[in-house]
mmCIF file of C-alpha atoms in Angstrom:
data_model
loop_
_atom_site.group_PDB
_atom_site.id
_atom_site.type_symbol
_atom_site.label_atom_id
_atom_site.label_comp_id
_atom_site.label_asym_id
_atom_site.label_seq_id
_atom_site.Cartn_x
_atom_site.Cartn_y
_atom_site.Cartn_z
ATOM 1 C CA MET A 10 11.691 -2.462 -21.071
ATOM 2 C CA ASP A 11 10.328 -6.155 -20.895
ATOM 3 C CA PHE A 12 8.029 -5.287 -17.463
ATOM 4 C CA ALA A 13 5.609 -8.174 -18.510
ATOM 5 C CA GLY A 14 8.463 -11.264 -18.286
ATOM 6 C CA ALA A 15 10.037 -9.547 -15.943
ATOM 7 C CA TYR A 16 7.422 -8.937 -13.179
ATOM 8 C CA THR A 17 6.070 -13.037 -14.009
ATOM 9 C CA TRP A 18 5.055 -14.830 -10.079
ATOM 10 C CA ILE A 19 8.176 -16.829 -10.640
ATOM 11 C CA ASN A 20 10.423 -13.639 -10.153
ATOM 12 C CA ILE A 21 8.015 -12.110 -7.663
ATOM 13 C CA ARG A 22 8.520 -14.813 -5.580
ATOM 14 C CA PHE A 23 12.575 -14.764 -6.218
ATOM 15 C CA LEU A 24 12.509 -11.710 -4.896
ATOM 16 C CA LEU A 25 10.216 -11.605 -2.287
ATOM 17 C CA GLU A 26 12.793 -14.836 -1.017
ATOM 18 C CA GLY A 27 15.479 -12.526 -1.502
ATOM 19 C CA LEU A 28 13.441 -10.111 0.304
ATOM 20 C CA LEU A 29 12.668 -12.482 3.404
ATOM 21 C CA LEU A 30 15.929 -12.921 4.017
ATOM 22 C CA THR A 31 17.109 -8.647 3.732
ATOM 23 C CA LEU A 32 14.490 -8.893 6.687
ATOM 24 C CA LYS A 33 16.131 -11.692 8.512
ATOM 25 C CA VAL A 34 19.182 -10.426 8.358
ATOM 26 C CA ALA A 35 18.222 -7.066 9.361
ATOM 27 C CA LEU A 36 16.047 -7.715 12.380
ATOM 28 C CA VAL A 37 19.098 -10.473 13.920
ATOM 29 C CA ALA A 38 21.864 -7.630 13.276
ATOM 30 C CA SER A 39 19.548 -5.087 14.529
ATOM 31 C CA LEU A 40 18.700 -7.083 17.623
ATOM 32 C CA PHE A 41 22.019 -7.673 18.818
ATOM 33 C CA SER A 42 23.311 -4.425 17.806
ATOM 34 C CA PHE A 43 21.008 -2.495 19.376
ATOM 35 C CA ILE A 44 22.009 -4.763 22.717
ATOM 36 C CA ILE A 45 25.124 -4.436 22.838
ATOM 37 C CA GLY A 46 25.052 -0.390 21.505
ATOM 38 C CA ALA A 47 22.989 -0.272 24.625
ATOM 39 C CA VAL A 48 25.830 -2.024 26.912
ATOM 40 C CA LEU A 49 28.342 0.502 24.908
ATOM 41 C CA GLY A 50 26.431 3.477 25.106
ATOM 42 C CA LEU A 51 25.798 2.856 28.854
ATOM 43 C CA ILE A 52 29.111 2.342 29.830
ATOM 44 C CA ARG A 53 30.148 6.307 27.656
ATOM 45 C CA TYR A 54 27.218 7.837 29.340
ATOM 46 C CA LEU A 55 28.756 6.879 32.716
ATOM 47 C CA LYS A 56 32.045 8.024 32.014
ATOM 48 C CA ILE A 57 33.865 4.432 33.706
ATOM 49 C CA PRO A 58 38.186 5.154 33.966
ATOM 50 C CA VAL A 59 40.201 3.743 31.301
ATOM 51 C CA LEU A 60 37.070 1.943 29.806
ATOM 52 C CA SER A 61 34.667 4.481 28.643
ATOM 53 C CA VAL A 62 37.338 5.312 27.215
ATOM 54 C CA ILE A 63 39.097 2.688 25.102
ATOM 55 C CA VAL A 64 35.500 2.410 24.374
ATOM 56 C CA GLY A 65 35.209 5.780 22.449
ATOM 57 C CA ALA A 66 38.138 5.371 20.977
ATOM 58 C CA VAL A 67 37.107 2.003 19.693
ATOM 59 C CA ILE A 68 33.238 3.247 18.496
ATOM 60 C CA ASP A 69 35.522 6.314 15.899
ATOM 61 C CA ILE A 70 37.340 3.874 14.704
ATOM 62 C CA ILE A 71 34.681 1.806 13.854
ATOM 63 C CA ARG A 72 32.756 4.297 12.596
ATOM 64 C CA ASN A 73 34.965 5.680 10.380
ATOM 65 C CA LEU A 74 35.062 2.675 8.649
ATOM 66 C CA PRO A 75 33.781 1.588 5.105
ATOM 67 C CA LEU A 76 30.708 -0.845 5.767
ATOM 68 C CA LEU A 77 32.034 -2.685 2.893
ATOM 69 C CA LEU A 78 35.327 -2.869 4.893
ATOM 70 C CA ILE A 79 34.084 -4.295 8.021
ATOM 71 C CA ILE A 80 31.998 -6.815 5.695
ATOM 72 C CA PHE A 81 35.130 -7.831 4.154
ATOM 73 C CA PHE A 82 36.863 -8.481 7.333
ATOM 74 C CA THR A 83 34.400 -10.974 8.390
ATOM 75 C CA TYR A 84 33.815 -12.715 5.743
ATOM 76 C CA PHE A 85 38.203 -12.851 4.291
ATOM 77 C CA ALA A 86 40.280 -12.013 7.312
ATOM 78 C CA LEU A 87 38.433 -13.853 9.420
ATOM 79 C CA PRO A 88 39.351 -17.277 8.484
ATOM 80 C CA GLN A 89 42.334 -16.761 8.807
ATOM 81 C CA ILE A 90 42.941 -15.809 12.677
ATOM 82 C CA GLY A 91 40.330 -19.339 12.234
ATOM 83 C CA ILE A 92 37.015 -17.749 12.720
ATOM 84 C CA ARG A 93 35.235 -19.525 9.304
ATOM 85 C CA LEU A 94 31.188 -17.465 9.764
ATOM 86 C CA THR A 95 28.519 -18.825 6.361
ATOM 87 C CA ILE A 96 27.860 -15.566 4.359
ATOM 88 C CA PHE A 97 24.646 -15.369 6.795
ATOM 89 C CA TRP A 98 25.984 -14.914 10.021
ATOM 90 C CA SER A 99 29.122 -12.513 8.401
ATOM 91 C CA ALA A 100 26.800 -10.192 6.889
ATOM 92 C CA VAL A 101 25.065 -10.333 10.313
ATOM 93 C CA ALA A 102 28.189 -9.673 12.075
ATOM 94 C CA ALA A 103 29.475 -7.209 10.058
ATOM 95 C CA LEU A 104 26.313 -4.840 10.450
ATOM 96 C CA THR A 105 26.073 -5.513 14.075
ATOM 97 C CA ILE A 106 29.877 -4.338 14.694
ATOM 98 C CA PHE A 107 29.258 -1.227 12.162
ATOM 99 C CA GLU A 108 25.646 -0.270 13.842
ATOM 100 C CA SER A 109 26.091 -0.623 17.163
ATOM 101 C CA ALA A 110 28.807 1.770 16.953
ATOM 102 C CA MET A 111 26.297 4.432 15.323
ATOM 103 C CA LEU A 112 23.548 2.618 18.621
ATOM 104 C CA SER A 113 25.762 3.652 20.849
ATOM 105 C CA GLU A 114 26.619 6.784 19.896
ATOM 106 C CA ILE A 115 22.768 7.429 19.760
ATOM 107 C CA ILE A 116 21.765 6.440 23.493
ATOM 108 C CA ARG A 117 25.114 8.044 24.939
ATOM 109 C CA GLY A 118 24.046 10.771 22.943
ATOM 110 C CA GLY A 119 20.094 10.276 24.100
ATOM 111 C CA LEU A 120 21.015 9.809 28.031
ATOM 112 C CA ASN A 121 23.457 13.016 27.871
ATOM 113 C CA SER A 122 19.868 14.727 26.625
ATOM 114 C CA ILE A 123 18.236 14.496 29.640
ATOM 115 C CA PRO A 124 19.288 17.378 32.172
ATOM 116 C CA ILE A 125 21.777 16.157 35.446
ATOM 117 C CA GLY A 126 19.375 17.502 37.899
ATOM 118 C CA GLN A 127 16.179 14.817 36.997
ATOM 119 C CA THR A 128 19.549 12.744 38.086
ATOM 120 C CA GLU A 129 20.238 14.062 41.482
ATOM 121 C CA ALA A 130 16.241 14.892 42.302
ATOM 122 C CA GLY A 131 16.589 10.521 41.521
ATOM 123 C CA VAL A 132 18.977 10.378 44.249
ATOM 124 C CA SER A 133 17.701 12.983 46.341
ATOM 125 C CA THR A 134 14.446 10.887 47.172
ATOM 126 C CA GLY A 135 16.824 7.407 48.100
ATOM 127 C CA LEU A 136 16.772 5.898 44.958
ATOM 128 C CA THR A 137 20.251 4.550 43.893
ATOM 129 C CA TYR A 138 22.210 5.577 40.767
ATOM 130 C CA GLY A 139 21.142 2.666 39.274
ATOM 131 C CA GLN A 140 17.387 3.049 39.987
ATOM 132 C CA THR A 141 17.629 6.640 38.698
ATOM 133 C CA LEU A 142 18.966 5.755 35.918
ATOM 134 C CA TRP A 143 16.237 2.771 35.506
ATOM 135 C CA TYR A 144 13.097 4.895 36.502
ATOM 136 C CA ILE A 145 13.806 8.649 35.727
ATOM 137 C CA VAL A 146 16.229 9.162 32.950
ATOM 138 C CA ILE A 147 16.515 6.028 30.387
ATOM 139 C CA PRO A 148 12.123 6.501 30.451
ATOM 140 C CA GLN A 149 12.502 10.041 29.430
ATOM 141 C CA ALA A 150 15.799 9.255 26.726
ATOM 142 C CA LEU A 151 13.785 6.948 25.432
ATOM 143 C CA ARG A 152 11.413 9.149 23.722
ATOM 144 C CA ALA A 153 14.591 11.817 22.960
ATOM 145 C CA MET A 154 16.299 7.718 21.588
ATOM 146 C CA VAL A 155 13.191 6.267 19.009
ATOM 147 C CA PRO A 156 13.324 8.074 16.095
ATOM 148 C CA PRO A 157 17.204 7.925 15.385
ATOM 149 C CA ILE A 158 17.668 4.410 16.039
ATOM 150 C CA VAL A 159 14.638 3.528 13.878
ATOM 151 C CA SER A 160 16.458 5.583 11.298
ATOM 152 C CA GLN A 161 19.337 3.814 11.624
ATOM 153 C CA ILE A 162 17.752 0.405 11.685
ATOM 154 C CA VAL A 163 16.218 1.974 8.554
ATOM 155 C CA SER A 164 19.498 2.361 7.303
ATOM 156 C CA LEU A 165 20.793 -0.623 8.645
ATOM 157 C CA ILE A 166 18.027 -2.704 5.930
ATOM 158 C CA LYS A 167 19.278 -1.008 2.839
ATOM 159 C CA ASP A 168 22.992 -1.532 3.465
ATOM 160 C CA THR A 169 22.409 -5.349 3.145
ATOM 161 C CA SER A 170 22.477 -5.013 -0.077
ATOM 162 C CA LEU A 171 26.289 -3.970 -0.147
ATOM 163 C CA ALA A 172 25.967 -7.674 1.329
ATOM 164 C CA THR A 173 25.794 -9.041 -1.546
ATOM 165 C CA ILE A 174 28.911 -8.422 -2.793
ATOM 166 C CA ILE A 175 30.168 -11.668 -1.258
ATOM 167 C CA THR A 176 27.413 -13.313 -2.408
ATOM 168 C CA LEU A 177 24.407 -13.619 0.202
ATOM 169 C CA PRO A 178 21.087 -13.899 -1.039
ATOM 170 C CA GLU A 179 19.387 -10.834 0.116
ATOM 171 C CA LEU A 180 17.230 -9.234 -2.435
ATOM 172 C CA THR A 181 19.545 -6.607 -4.496
ATOM 173 C CA HIS A 182 21.422 -10.721 -5.505
ATOM 174 C CA HIS A 183 18.725 -11.854 -6.367
ATOM 175 C CA VAL A 184 17.523 -8.789 -8.532
ATOM 176 C CA ARG A 185 20.895 -8.396 -10.345
ATOM 177 C CA ILE A 186 20.896 -13.139 -11.097
ATOM 178 C CA VAL A 187 16.779 -12.527 -12.135
ATOM 179 C CA TYR A 188 18.842 -9.382 -14.732
ATOM 180 C CA GLY A 189 21.453 -11.384 -15.565
ATOM 181 C CA GLN A 190 19.150 -13.450 -17.393
ATOM 182 C CA ASN A 191 17.401 -10.573 -19.582
ATOM 183 C CA THR A 192 19.222 -7.190 -20.082
ATOM 184 C CA ASN A 193 15.096 -6.183 -20.577
ATOM 185 C CA TYR A 194 14.720 -6.483 -16.748
ATOM 186 C CA VAL A 195 17.212 -3.948 -16.181
ATOM 187 C CA ILE A 196 14.780 -0.615 -15.202
ATOM 188 C CA PRO A 197 11.428 -2.949 -14.076
ATOM 189 C CA MET A 198 13.843 -5.370 -11.960
ATOM 190 C CA PHE A 199 15.285 -2.042 -10.372
ATOM 191 C CA ILE A 200 12.205 -0.395 -9.793
ATOM 192 C CA MET A 201 11.196 -3.530 -7.799
ATOM 193 C CA MET A 202 13.317 -3.813 -6.059
ATOM 194 C CA GLY A 203 13.335 -0.146 -5.412
ATOM 195 C CA LEU A 204 9.963 -0.561 -3.997
ATOM 196 C CA LEU A 205 9.947 -3.196 -1.957
ATOM 197 C CA TYR A 206 12.523 -1.683 -0.046
ATOM 198 C CA TRP A 207 10.230 1.470 -0.180
ATOM 199 C CA ILE A 208 7.848 -0.394 1.213
ATOM 200 C CA VAL A 209 9.479 -1.753 4.790
ATOM 201 C CA CYS A 210 11.816 1.876 5.216
ATOM 202 C CA TYR A 211 7.893 3.584 4.287
ATOM 203 C CA SER A 212 6.472 1.974 7.777
ATOM 204 C CA LEU A 213 8.577 1.816 9.514
ATOM 205 C CA SER A 214 9.405 5.374 9.452
ATOM 206 C CA ARG A 215 6.049 5.110 10.168
ATOM 207 C CA PHE A 216 6.025 2.854 13.434
ATOM 208 C CA SER A 217 8.709 5.383 14.635
ATOM 209 C CA LYS A 218 5.964 8.483 14.698
ATOM 210 C CA LYS A 219 2.783 6.692 16.034
ATOM 211 C CA LEU A 220 5.204 4.658 18.674
ATOM 212 C CA GLU A 221 6.501 7.882 19.390
ATOM 213 C CA LYS A 222 3.097 9.426 19.856
ATOM 214 C CA VAL A 223 2.799 6.672 22.686
ATOM 215 C CA LEU A 224 5.840 7.377 24.570
#
């Protein structure tokens, strides 16, 4: 093990560049996943005839597929039908597909946790069903949703490491490049990678707890 040689500024900067791309992929995928997941979760919550059943079936299929398979599909299979994505957008697309399915269930569960009486009370006061959802149900459900949503985003950040299989230059990929130059760097690099992931994920967890108190 050569900690001094492994932790040179050049190597640390190289890892931070990989971490920056990891966070960029996670941020973009999280935004898309939350928007799509919210729409899908709402569709299932509203129990729209036929559509809710179809959406539910698709979500169940995606949730039970390995994320690695979805990454392979977006990068290797989509070009076969004329859809060509860069490595970055292939990773974002795969993560978005998978996380949207996961978040949709969290959102649906959060909405279902609010007693039906809340909705009935809102409608009885003259609010439309949509207004009742927006002003009464969703604000209350949000408190229950925050911890699992943040937990899922933390998982998404860690799952970006799977994209190294398609040579996305994220943190794990950069770690492999560094220790590939010198096998004495393997343990120091794994320790540094674990530390960087821990800092990001722990910070998000702490933020989640503070946000939960505010809500």
